[in-house]
Tab-separated table of C-alpha atoms in Angstrom:
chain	number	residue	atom	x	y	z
A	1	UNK	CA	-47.140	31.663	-63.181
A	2	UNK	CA	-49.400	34.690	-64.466
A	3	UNK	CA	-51.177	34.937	-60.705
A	4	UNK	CA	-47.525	35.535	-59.758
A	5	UNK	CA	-46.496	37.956	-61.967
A	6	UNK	CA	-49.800	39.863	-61.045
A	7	UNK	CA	-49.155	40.226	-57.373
A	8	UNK	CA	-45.822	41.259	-58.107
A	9	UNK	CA	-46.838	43.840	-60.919
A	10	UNK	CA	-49.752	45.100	-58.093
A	11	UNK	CA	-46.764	45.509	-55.496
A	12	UNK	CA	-44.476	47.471	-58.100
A	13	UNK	CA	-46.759	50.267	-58.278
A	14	UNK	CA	-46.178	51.078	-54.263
A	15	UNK	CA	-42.248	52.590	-55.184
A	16	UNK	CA	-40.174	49.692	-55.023
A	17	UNK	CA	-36.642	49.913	-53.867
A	18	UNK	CA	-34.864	47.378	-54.898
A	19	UNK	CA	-33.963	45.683	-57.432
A	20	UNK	CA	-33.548	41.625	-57.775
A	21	UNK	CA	-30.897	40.645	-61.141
A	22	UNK	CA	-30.863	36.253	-61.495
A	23	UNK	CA	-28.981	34.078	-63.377
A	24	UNK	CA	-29.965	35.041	-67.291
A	25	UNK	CA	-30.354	38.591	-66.447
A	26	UNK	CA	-33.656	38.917	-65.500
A	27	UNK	CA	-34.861	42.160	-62.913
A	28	UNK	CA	-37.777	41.870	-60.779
A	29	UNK	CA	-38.719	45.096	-58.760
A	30	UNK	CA	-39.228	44.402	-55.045
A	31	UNK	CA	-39.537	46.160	-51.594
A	32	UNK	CA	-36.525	46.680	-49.568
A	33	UNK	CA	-38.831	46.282	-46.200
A	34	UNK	CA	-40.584	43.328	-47.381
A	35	UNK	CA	-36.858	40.897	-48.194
A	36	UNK	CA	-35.309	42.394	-45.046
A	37	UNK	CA	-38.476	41.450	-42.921
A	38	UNK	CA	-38.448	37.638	-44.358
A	39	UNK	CA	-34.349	36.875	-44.806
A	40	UNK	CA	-31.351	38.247	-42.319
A	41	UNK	CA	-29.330	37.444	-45.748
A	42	UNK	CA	-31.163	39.669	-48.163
A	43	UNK	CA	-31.130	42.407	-45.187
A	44	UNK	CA	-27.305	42.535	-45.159
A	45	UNK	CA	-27.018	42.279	-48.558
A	46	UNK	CA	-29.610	45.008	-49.197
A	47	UNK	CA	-27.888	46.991	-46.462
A	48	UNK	CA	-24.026	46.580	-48.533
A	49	UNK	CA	-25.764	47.469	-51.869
A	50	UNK	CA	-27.123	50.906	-50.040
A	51	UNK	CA	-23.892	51.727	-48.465
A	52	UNK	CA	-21.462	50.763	-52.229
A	53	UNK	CA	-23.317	54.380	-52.666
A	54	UNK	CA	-23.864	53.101	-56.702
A	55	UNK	CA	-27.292	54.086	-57.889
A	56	UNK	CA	-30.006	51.945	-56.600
A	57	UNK	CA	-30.067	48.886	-55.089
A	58	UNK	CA	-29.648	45.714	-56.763
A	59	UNK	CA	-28.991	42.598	-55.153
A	60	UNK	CA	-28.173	38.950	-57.626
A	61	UNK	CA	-30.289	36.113	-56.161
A	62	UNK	CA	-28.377	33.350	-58.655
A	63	UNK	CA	-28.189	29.760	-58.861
A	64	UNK	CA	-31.793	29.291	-59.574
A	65	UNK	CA	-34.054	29.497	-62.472
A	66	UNK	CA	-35.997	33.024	-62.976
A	67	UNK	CA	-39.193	31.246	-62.274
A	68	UNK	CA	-37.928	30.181	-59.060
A	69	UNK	CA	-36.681	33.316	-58.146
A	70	UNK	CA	-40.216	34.713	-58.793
A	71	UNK	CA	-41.993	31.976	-57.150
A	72	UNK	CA	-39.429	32.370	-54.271
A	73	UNK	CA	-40.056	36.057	-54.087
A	74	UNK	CA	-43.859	35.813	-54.218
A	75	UNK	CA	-43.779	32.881	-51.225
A	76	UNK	CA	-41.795	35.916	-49.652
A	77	UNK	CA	-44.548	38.753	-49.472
A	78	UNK	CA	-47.327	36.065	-48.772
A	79	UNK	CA	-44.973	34.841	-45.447
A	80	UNK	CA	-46.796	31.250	-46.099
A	81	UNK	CA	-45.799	28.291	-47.962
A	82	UNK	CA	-48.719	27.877	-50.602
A	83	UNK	CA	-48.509	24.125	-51.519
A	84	UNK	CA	-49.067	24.429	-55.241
A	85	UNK	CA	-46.181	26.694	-55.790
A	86	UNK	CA	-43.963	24.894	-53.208
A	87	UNK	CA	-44.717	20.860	-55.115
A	88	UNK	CA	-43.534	23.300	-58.760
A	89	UNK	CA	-40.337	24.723	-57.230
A	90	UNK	CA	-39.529	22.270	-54.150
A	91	UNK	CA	-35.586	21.831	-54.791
A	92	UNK	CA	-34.831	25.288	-56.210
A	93	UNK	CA	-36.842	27.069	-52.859
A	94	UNK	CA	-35.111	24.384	-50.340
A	95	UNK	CA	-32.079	25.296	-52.265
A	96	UNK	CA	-33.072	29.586	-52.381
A	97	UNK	CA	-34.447	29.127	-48.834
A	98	UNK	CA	-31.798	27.578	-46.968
A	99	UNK	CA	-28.984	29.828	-48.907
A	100	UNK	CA	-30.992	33.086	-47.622
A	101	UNK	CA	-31.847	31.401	-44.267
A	102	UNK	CA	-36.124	31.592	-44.778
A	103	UNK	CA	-36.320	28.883	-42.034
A	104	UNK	CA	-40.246	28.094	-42.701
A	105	UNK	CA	-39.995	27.779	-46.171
A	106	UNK	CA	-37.310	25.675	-45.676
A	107	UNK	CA	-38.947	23.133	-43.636
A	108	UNK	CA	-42.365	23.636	-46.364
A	109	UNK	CA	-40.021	22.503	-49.595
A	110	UNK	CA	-37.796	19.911	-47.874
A	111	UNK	CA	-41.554	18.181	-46.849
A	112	UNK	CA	-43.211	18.658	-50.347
A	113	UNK	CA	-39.524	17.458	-51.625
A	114	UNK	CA	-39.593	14.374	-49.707
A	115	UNK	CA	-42.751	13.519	-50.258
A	116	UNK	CA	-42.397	13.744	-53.860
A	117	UNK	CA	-39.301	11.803	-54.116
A	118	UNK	CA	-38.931	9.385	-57.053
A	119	UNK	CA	-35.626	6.947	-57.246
A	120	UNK	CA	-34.442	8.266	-60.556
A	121	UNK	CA	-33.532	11.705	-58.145
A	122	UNK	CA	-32.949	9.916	-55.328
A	123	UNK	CA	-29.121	10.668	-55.696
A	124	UNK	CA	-29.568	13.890	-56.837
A	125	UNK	CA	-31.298	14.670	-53.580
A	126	UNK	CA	-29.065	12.931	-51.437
A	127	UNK	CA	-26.606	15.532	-52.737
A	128	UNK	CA	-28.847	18.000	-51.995
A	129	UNK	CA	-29.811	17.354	-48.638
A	130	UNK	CA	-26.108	17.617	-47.838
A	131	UNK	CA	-25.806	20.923	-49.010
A	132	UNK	CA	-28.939	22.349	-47.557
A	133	UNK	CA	-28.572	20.279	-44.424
A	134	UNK	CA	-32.043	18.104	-44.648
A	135	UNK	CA	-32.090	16.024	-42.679
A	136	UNK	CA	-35.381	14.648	-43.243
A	137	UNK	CA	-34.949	14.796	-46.818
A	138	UNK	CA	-31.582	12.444	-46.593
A	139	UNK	CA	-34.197	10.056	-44.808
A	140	UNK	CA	-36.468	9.625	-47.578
A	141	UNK	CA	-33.830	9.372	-49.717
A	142	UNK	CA	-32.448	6.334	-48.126
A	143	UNK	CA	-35.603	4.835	-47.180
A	144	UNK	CA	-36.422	5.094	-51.040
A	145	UNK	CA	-33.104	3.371	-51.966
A	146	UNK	CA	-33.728	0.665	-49.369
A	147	UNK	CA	-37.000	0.284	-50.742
A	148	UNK	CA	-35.961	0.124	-54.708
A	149	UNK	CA	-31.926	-0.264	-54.837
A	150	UNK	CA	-32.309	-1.315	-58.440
A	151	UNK	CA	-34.061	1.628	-59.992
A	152	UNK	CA	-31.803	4.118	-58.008
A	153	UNK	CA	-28.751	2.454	-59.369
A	154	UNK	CA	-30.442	2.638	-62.724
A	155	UNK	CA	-30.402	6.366	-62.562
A	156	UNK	CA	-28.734	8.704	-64.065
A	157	UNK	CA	-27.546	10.522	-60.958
A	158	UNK	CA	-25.867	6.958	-59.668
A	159	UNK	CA	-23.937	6.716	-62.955
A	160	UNK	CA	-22.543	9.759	-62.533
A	161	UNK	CA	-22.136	9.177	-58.698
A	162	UNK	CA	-19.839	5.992	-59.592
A	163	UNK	CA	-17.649	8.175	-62.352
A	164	UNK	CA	-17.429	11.085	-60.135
A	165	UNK	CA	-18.425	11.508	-56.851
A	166	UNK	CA	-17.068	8.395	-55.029
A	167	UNK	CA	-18.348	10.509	-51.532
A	168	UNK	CA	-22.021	10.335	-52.468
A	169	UNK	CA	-21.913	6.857	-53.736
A	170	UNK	CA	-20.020	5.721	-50.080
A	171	UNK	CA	-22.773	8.432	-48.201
A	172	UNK	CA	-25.640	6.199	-49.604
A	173	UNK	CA	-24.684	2.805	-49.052
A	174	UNK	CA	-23.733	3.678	-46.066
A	175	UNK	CA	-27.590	5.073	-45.318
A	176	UNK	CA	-28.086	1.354	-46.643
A	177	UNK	CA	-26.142	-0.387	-44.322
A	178	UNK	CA	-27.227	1.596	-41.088
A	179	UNK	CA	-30.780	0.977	-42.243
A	180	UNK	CA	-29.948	-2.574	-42.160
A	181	UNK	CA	-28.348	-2.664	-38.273
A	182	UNK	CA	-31.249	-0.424	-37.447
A	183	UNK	CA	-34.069	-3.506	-38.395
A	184	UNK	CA	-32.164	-6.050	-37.576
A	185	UNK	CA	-31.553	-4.223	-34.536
A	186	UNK	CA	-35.514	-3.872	-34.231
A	187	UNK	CA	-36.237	-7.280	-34.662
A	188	UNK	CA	-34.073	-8.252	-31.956
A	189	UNK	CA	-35.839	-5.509	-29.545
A	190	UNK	CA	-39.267	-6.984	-31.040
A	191	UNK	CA	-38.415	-10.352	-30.418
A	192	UNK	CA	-36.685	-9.890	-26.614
A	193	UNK	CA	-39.862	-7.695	-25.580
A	194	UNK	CA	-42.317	-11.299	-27.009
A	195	UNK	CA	-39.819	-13.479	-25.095
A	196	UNK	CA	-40.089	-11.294	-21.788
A	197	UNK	CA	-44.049	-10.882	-22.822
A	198	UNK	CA	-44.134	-14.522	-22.599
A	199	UNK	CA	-42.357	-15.796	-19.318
A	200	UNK	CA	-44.461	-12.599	-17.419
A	201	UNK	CA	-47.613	-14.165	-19.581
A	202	UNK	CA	-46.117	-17.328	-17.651
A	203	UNK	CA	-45.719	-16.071	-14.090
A	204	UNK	CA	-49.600	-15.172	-14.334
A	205	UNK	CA	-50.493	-18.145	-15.643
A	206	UNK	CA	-48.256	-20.021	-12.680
A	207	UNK	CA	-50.841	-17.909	-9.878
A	208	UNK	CA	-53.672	-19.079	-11.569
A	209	UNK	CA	-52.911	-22.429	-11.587
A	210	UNK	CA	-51.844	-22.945	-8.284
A	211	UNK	CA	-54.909	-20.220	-6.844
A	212	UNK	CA	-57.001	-22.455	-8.795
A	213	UNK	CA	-55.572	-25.763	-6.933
A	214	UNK	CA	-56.282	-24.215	-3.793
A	215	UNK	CA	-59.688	-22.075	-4.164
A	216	UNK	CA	-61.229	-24.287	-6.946
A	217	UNK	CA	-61.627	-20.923	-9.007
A	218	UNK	CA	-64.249	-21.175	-11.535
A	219	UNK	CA	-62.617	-18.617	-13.917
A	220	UNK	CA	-59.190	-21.265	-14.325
A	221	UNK	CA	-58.911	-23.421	-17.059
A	222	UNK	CA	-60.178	-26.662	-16.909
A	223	UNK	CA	-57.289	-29.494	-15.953
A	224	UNK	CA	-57.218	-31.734	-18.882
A	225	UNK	CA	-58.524	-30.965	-22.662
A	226	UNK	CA	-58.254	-28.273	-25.029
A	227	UNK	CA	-57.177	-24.559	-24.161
A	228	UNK	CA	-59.662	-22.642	-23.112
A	229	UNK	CA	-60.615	-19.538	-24.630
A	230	UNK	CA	-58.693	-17.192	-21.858
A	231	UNK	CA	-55.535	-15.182	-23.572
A	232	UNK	CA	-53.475	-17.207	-21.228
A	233	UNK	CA	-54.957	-20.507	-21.448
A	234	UNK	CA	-52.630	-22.374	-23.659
A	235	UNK	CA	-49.978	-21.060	-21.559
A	236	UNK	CA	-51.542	-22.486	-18.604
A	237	UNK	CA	-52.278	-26.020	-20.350
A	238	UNK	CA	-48.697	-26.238	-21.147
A	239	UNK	CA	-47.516	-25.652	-17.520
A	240	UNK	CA	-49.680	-28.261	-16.418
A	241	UNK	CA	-47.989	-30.545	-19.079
A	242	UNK	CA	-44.831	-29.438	-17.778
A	243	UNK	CA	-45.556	-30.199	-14.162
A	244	UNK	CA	-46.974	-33.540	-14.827
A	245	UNK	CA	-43.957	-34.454	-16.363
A	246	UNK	CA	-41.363	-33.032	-13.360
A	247	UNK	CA	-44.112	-35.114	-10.878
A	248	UNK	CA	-43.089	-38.402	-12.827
A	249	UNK	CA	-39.884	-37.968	-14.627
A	250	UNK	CA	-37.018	-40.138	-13.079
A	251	UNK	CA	-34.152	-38.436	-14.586
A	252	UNK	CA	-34.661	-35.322	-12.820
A	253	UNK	CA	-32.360	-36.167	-10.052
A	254	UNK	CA	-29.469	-37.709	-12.001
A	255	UNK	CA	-26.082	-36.685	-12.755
A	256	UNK	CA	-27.117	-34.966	-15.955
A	257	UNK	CA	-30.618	-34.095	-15.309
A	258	UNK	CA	-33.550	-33.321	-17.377
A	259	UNK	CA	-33.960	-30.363	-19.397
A	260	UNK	CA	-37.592	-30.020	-19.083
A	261	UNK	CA	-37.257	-30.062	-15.430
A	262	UNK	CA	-34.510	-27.375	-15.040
A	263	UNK	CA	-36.676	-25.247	-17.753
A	264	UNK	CA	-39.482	-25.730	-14.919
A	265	UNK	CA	-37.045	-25.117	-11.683
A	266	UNK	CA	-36.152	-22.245	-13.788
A	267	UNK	CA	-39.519	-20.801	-13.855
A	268	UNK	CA	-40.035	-20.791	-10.342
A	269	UNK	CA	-36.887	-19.077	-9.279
A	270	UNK	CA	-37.908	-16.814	-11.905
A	271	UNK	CA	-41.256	-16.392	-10.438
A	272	UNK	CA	-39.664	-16.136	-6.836
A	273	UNK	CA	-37.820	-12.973	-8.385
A	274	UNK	CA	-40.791	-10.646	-9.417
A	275	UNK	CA	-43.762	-12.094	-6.980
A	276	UNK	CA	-45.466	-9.263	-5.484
A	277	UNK	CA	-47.854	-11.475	-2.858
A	278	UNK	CA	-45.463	-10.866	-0.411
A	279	UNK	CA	-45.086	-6.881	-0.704
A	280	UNK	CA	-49.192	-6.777	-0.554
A	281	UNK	CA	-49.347	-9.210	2.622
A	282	UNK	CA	-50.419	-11.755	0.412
A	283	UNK	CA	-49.700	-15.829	0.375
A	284	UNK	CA	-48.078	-17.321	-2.323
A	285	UNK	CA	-49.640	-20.347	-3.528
A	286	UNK	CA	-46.759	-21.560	-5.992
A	287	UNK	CA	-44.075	-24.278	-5.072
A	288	UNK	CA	-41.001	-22.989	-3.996
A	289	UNK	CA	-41.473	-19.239	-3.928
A	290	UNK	CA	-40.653	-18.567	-0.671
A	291	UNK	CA	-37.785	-21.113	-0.470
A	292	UNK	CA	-36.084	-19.641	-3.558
A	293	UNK	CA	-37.009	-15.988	-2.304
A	294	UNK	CA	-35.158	-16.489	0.944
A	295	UNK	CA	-32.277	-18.046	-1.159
A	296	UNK	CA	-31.683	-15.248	-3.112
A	297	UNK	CA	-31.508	-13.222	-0.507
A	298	UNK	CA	-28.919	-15.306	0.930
A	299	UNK	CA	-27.439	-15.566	-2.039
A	300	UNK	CA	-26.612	-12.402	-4.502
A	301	UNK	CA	-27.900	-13.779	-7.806
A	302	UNK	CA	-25.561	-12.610	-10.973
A	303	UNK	CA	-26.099	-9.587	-12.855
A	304	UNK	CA	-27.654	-11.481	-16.009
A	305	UNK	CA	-30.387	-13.272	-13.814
A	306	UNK	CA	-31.163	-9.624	-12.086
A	307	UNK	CA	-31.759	-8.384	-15.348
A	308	UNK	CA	-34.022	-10.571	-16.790
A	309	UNK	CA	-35.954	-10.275	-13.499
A	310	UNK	CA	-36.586	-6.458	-13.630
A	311	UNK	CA	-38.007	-6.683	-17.520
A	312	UNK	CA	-40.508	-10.063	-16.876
A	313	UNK	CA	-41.404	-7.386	-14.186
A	314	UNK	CA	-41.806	-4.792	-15.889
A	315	UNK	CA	-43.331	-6.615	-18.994
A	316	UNK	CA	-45.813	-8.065	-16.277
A	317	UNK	CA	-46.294	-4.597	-14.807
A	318	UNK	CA	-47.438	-2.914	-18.857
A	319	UNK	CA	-49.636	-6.375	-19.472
A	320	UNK	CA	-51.470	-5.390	-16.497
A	321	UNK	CA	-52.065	-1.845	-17.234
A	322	UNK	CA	-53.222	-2.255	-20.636
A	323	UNK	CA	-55.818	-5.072	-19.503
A	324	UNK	CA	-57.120	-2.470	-16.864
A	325	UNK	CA	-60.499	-1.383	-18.189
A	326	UNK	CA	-60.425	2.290	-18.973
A	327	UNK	CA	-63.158	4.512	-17.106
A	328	UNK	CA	-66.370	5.548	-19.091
A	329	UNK	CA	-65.480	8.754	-19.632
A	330	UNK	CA	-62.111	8.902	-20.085
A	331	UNK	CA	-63.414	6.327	-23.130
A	332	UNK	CA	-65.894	9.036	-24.177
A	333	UNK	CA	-63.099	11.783	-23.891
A	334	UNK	CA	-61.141	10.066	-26.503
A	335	UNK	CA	-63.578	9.498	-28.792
A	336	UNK	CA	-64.343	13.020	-29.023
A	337	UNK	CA	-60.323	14.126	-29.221
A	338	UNK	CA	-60.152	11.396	-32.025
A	339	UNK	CA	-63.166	12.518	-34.011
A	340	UNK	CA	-62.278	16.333	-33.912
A	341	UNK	CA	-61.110	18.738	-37.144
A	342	UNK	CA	-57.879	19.123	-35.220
A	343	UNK	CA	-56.958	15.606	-34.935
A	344	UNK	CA	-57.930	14.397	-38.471
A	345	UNK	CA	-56.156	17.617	-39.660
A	346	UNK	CA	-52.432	16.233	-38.021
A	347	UNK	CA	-53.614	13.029	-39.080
């Protein structure tokens, strides 16, 4: 705090202007060009005290603690956030910067205030954040209440929350409950893109079995035994399973039917929906492609059945480009972007 009153003291002795009053009475001397330059605020209010025609210019920064104030006012001549004094004032400059509309040091104390967060203040920075409009820091403050409801509710600032301020207590479980949607809303996405990963992992696996049939194709998996080691191979072994069975099963064309059958019917109309053979002049080799391909063209298939279609596509279409081998260089490019001061720095 001495380095601070230095630079100020070394600043007084160029004439200042203007004089700053806070909370317990405190002055600090200051330049008129220097606030008026860093806050719009301070300019009008520097600009109301000049025209009151009293003698001087003082303007009241309150609501703060003096050391705030001076750390606040020495952030203001350097016109950079310096991270020591920013982590020893963070709530008192997000509260100073966002009353007198410094945008930068704004966005410096909300991030050393966020990343500082503890759950004993977790409520007292949820209030916060609503007056300063953070919206980053009302983000860590739920994700730190998500993370450790207990000691939040043990604080201080939730007891008084509960007795009275009903509005903050209803703001943060409800940050707790959308939190909640939002993973299990996750998961779901997680587990629908595996599913559709899956059935386009088994629409490959379906050409390979069948171009294997055909062109005896080393590279297959072997009929019978164990997986092989290919990322696909256990797929493959269990469609084999599954067409063994549909060759011999007798209940396939009963009344009711057989389950494992219509789950393997079902993957060929499926496949018959996203094959691309056709579109590159290509033969299809699985059963049925053709036949169901010309049936759904007869046929409009629903709107559920289209839609599954266009994501096993598309899920086939990503698999493909991220097994495409990236070019030398473009390898070599990345490794220098990765390894450079300017990446580790963001990093």
């Amino acid at each position: 705090m001495a380095a601070l009153y230095a630079d100020l003291d070394a600043l007084r002795a160029s004439a200042a202007d203007v004089r700053i009053v806070t909370s317990d009475g405190q002055t600090i001397a200051a330049h008129s060009y220097v606030l008026a330059a860093a806050s719009p605020v301070l300019e009008r209010m520097i600009d109301g005290a000049r025209r009151g025609g009293r003698d001087g210019c003082t303007v009241r920064v309150l609501g703060a603690p003096s050391d705030a104030v001076l750390a606040f006012l020495h952030l203001l001549y350097a016109a950079r956030a310096e991270a020591a004094v920013v982590a020893a004032h963070g709530p008192q400059l997000l509260a100073l910067a966002h009353a007198y509309r410094v945008g930068w040091l704004k966005r410096a104390a909300e991030a050393a205030v966020s990343a500082r967060l503890a759950p004993g203040a977790a409520v007292d920075m949820l209030k916060l954040a609503g007056l300063c409009d953070a919206p980053r820091l009302r983000t860590a403050c739920a994700r730190l209440a998500a993370r450790d409801l207990a000691a939040v509710e043990a604080s201080d600032g939730w007891r008084f929350a509960r007795r009275h301020d009903p509005a903050l207590e209803q703001e943060l479980l409800q940050l707790l409950e959308d939190a909640a949607r939002r993973r299990e809303r996750w998961a779901r996405g997680r587990a629908s893109r595996e599913a559709y990963r899956q059935l386009a992992e088994a629409m490959d696996s379906l050409d390979r079995i069948f171009a294997a049939a055909d062109t005896a194709d080393d590279d297959a998996c072997p009929a019978g035994g164990e997986p092989c080691a290919r990322k696909d191979g256990a797929c493959q072994q269990g469609l084999r399973l599954l067409m063994r069975h549909f060759a011999a099963c007798a209940r396939k064309a009963a009344p009711g039917g057989c389950a494992r059958c219509k789950r393997l019917v079902q993957l060929f109309r499926l496949h018959a929906s996203v094959c691309d053979r056709p579109e590159q002049g290509q033969p299809c080799r699985v059963p049925l492609c053709s036949h169901f391909a010309a049936r759904m063209q007869a046929e409009k298939a629903d709107r559920t059945w289209r839609l599954l279609a266009t994501k096993v596509a598309r899920a086939r279409a990503m698999a493909r480009l991220a097994d495409r081998r990236v070019p030398e260089v473009v390898a070599m490019s990345w490794a220098r972007y990765l390894s450079s001061s300017k990446w580790a720095k963001l990093r």
